[in-house]
CSV table of C-alpha atoms in Angstrom, one decimal:
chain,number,residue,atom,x,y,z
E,884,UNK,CA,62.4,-10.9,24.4
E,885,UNK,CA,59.0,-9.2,23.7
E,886,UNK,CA,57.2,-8.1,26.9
E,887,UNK,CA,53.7,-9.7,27.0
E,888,UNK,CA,52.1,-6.4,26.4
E,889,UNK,CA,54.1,-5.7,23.5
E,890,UNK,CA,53.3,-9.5,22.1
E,891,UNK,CA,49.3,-9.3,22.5
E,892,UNK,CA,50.0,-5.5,20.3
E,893,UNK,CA,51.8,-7.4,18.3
E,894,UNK,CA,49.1,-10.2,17.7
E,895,UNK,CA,45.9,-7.9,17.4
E,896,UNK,CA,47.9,-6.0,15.2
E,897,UNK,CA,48.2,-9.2,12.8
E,898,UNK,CA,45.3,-9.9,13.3
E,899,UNK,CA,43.8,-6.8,11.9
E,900,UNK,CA,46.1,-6.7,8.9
E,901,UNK,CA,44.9,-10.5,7.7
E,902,UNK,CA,41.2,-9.6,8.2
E,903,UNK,CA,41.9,-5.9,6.6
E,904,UNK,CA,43.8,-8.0,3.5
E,905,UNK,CA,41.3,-11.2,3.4
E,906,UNK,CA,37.8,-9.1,2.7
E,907,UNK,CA,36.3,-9.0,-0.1
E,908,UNK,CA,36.5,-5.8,-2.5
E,909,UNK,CA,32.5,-6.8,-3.5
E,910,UNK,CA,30.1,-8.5,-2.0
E,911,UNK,CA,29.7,-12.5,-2.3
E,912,UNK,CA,26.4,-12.1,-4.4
E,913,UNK,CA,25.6,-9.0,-6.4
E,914,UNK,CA,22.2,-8.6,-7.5
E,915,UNK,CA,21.0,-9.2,-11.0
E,916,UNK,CA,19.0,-7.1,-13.0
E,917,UNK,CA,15.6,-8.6,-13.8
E,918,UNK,CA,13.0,-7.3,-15.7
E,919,UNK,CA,9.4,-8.2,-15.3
E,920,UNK,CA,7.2,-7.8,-18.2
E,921,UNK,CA,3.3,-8.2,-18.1
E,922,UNK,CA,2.5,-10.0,-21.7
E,923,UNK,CA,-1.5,-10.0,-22.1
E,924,UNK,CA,-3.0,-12.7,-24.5
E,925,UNK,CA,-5.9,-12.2,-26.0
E,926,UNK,CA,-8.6,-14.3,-27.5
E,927,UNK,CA,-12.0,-12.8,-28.7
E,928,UNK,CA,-15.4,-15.7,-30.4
E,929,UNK,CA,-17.8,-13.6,-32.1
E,930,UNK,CA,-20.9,-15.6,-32.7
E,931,UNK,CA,-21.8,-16.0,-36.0
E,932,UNK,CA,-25.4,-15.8,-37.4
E,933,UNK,CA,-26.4,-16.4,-33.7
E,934,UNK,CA,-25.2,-19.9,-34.1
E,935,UNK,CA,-24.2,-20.9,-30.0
E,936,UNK,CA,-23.1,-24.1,-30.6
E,937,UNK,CA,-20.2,-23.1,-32.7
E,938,UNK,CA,-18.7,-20.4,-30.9
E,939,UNK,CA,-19.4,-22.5,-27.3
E,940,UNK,CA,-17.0,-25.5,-29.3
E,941,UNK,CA,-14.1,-23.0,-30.3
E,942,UNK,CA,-14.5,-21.6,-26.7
E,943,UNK,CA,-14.0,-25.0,-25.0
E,944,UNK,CA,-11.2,-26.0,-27.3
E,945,UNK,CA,-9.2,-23.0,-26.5
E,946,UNK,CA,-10.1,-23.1,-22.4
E,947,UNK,CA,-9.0,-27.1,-23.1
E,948,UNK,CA,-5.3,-25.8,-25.0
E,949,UNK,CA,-4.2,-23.3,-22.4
E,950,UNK,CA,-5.8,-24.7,-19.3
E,951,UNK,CA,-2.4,-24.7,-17.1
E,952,UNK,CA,-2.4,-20.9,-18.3
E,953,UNK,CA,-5.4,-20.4,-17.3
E,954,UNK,CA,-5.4,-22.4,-14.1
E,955,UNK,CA,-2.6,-20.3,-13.4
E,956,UNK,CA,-2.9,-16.9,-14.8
E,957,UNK,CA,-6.6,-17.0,-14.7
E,958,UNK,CA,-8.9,-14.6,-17.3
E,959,UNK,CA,-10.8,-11.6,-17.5
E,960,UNK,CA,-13.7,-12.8,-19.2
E,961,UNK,CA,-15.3,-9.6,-21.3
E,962,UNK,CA,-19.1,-10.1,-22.9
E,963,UNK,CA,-21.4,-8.2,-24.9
E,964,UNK,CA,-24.9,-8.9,-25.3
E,965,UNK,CA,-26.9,-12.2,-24.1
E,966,UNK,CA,-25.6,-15.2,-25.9
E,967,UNK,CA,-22.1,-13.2,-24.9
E,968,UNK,CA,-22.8,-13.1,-21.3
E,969,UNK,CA,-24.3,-16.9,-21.4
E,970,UNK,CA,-20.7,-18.1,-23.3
E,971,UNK,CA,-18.9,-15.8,-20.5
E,972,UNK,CA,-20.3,-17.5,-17.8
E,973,UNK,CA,-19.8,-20.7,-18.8
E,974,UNK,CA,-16.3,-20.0,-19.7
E,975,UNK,CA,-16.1,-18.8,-15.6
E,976,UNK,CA,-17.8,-22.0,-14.5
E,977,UNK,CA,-15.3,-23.6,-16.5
E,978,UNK,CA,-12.2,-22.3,-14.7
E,979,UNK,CA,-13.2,-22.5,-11.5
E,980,UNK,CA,-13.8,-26.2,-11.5
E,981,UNK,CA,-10.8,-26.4,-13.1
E,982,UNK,CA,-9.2,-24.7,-9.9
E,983,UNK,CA,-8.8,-21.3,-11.1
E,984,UNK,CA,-9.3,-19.0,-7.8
E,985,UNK,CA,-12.8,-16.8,-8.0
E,986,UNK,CA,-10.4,-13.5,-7.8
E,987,UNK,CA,-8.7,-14.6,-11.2
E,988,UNK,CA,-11.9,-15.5,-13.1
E,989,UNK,CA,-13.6,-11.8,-13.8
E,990,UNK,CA,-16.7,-11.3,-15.5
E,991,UNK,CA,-16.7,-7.7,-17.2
E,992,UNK,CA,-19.7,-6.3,-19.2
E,993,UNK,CA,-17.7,-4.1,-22.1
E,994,UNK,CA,-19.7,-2.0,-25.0
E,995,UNK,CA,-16.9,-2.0,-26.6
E,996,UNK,CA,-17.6,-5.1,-28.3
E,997,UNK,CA,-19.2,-6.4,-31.1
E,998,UNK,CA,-22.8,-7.6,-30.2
E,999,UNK,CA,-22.6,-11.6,-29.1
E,1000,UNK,CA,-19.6,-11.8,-28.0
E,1001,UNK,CA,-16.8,-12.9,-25.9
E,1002,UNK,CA,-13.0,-11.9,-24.7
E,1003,UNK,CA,-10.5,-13.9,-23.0
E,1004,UNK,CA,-7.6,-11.8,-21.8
E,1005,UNK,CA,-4.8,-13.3,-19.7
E,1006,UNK,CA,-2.0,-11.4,-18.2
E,1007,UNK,CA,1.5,-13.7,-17.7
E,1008,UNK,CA,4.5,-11.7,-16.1
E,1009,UNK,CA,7.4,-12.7,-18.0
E,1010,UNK,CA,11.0,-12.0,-16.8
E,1011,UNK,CA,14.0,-11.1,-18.5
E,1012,UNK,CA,17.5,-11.4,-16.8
E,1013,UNK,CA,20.7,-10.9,-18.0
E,1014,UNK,CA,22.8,-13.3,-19.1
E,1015,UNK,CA,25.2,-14.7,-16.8
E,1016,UNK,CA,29.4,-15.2,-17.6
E,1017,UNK,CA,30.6,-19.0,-17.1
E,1018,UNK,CA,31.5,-19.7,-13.5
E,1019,UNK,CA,35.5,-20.2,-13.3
E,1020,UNK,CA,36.2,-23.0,-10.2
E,1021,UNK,CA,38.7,-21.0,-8.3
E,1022,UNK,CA,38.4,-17.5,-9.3
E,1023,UNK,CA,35.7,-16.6,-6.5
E,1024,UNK,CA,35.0,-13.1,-6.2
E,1025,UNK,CA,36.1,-12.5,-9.6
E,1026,UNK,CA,33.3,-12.2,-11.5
E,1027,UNK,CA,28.9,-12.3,-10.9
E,1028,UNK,CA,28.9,-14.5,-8.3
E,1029,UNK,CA,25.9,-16.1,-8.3
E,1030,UNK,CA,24.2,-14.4,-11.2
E,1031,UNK,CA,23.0,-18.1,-12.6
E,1032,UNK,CA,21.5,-18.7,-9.3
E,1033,UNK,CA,19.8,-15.4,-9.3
E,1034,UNK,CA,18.5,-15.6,-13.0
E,1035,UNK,CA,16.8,-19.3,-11.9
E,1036,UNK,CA,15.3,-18.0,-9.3
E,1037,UNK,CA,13.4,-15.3,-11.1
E,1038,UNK,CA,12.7,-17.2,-13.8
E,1039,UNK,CA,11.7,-20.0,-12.2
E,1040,UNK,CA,9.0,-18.4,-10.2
E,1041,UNK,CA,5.1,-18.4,-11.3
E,1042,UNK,CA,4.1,-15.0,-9.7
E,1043,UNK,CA,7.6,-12.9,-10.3
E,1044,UNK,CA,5.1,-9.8,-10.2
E,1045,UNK,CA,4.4,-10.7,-6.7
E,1046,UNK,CA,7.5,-10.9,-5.3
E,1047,UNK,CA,8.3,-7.5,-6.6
E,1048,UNK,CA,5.3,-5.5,-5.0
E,1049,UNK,CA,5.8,-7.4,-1.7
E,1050,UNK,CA,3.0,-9.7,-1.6
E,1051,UNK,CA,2.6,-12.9,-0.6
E,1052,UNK,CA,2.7,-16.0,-3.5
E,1053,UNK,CA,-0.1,-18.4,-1.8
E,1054,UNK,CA,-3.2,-18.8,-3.4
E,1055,UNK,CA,-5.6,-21.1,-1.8
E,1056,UNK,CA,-8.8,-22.4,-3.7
E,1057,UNK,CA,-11.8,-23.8,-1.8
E,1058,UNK,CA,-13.5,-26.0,-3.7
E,1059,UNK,CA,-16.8,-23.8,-2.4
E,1060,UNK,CA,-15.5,-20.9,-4.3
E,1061,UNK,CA,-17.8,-19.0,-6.7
């Protein structure tokens, strides 16, 4: 017979072999590689003949197509001249009833561009994740565990660029914003 001693050795002993033997080589959830690339789009009305009325139309119609966008991303609104800088303002009015945050609906005065005219430039971040291996019921610990989830995540998430740099993802509009 084992002395009591010799049997509580004997158990943490056991013990320590089944929890040495039962980890995990890996850890549960490996992190995926993500890449997040900033895509601008770019939209530029030159007004033609000093016609308004035209270039205020094609304006509207493309602040009408890519409103969510917009809403969204918001715009750097670039101008030149005076009918430039009237279109560019109403193109900021525009957003920010639409609920586009003040911060994300710039006005900037550029020389660069041709005389009467407006650009709308809006910056998406896109991400890019690799693609993830079939999950195998039964094989745990065998492959990316949770890579899918991980991909979803990042591509499911509308300021990716923000969780990178470590800020945080509310934006709140007052309907008194300017």
């Amino acid at each position: 017979m084992m002395s009591r001693k010799a049997y509580i050795q004997h158990i943490l002993l056991s013990t320590f072999v089944f929890m040495m033997l039962g980890c995990a080589p890996k850890p549960s959830i490996e992190a995926s590689n993500v890449l997040v690339t900033p895509v601008t789009y770019e939209y530029q009305i030159n007004l033609k003949n000093n016609k308004k009325q035209p270039a205020k139309q094609e304006l509207f119609a493309y602040l009408e197509q890519n409103r969510y966008a917009l809403q969204v991303h918001g715009a750097e609104i670039k101008w030149q001249g005076k009918e430039g800088k009237a279109l560019a303002n109403m193109a900021r009015q525009w957003l920010l009833r639409q609920g586009t945050p003040s911060e994300k609906a710039e006005l900037v005065s550029s020389s660069v561009l041709a005389k009467n005219s407006i650009l709308l430039s809006t910056t998406v971040h896109q991400v890019q994740a690799p693609e993830c291996a079939p999950i195998v019921i039964g094989e745990y610990h065998h492959g990316d565990d949770g890579c899918t989830q991980q991909v979803m995540r990042w591509q499911s998430m509308v300021y990716p660029d923000k969780k990178l740099s470590g800020t945080p993802r509310l934006s709140i509009s007052s309907p008194n914003a300017q």
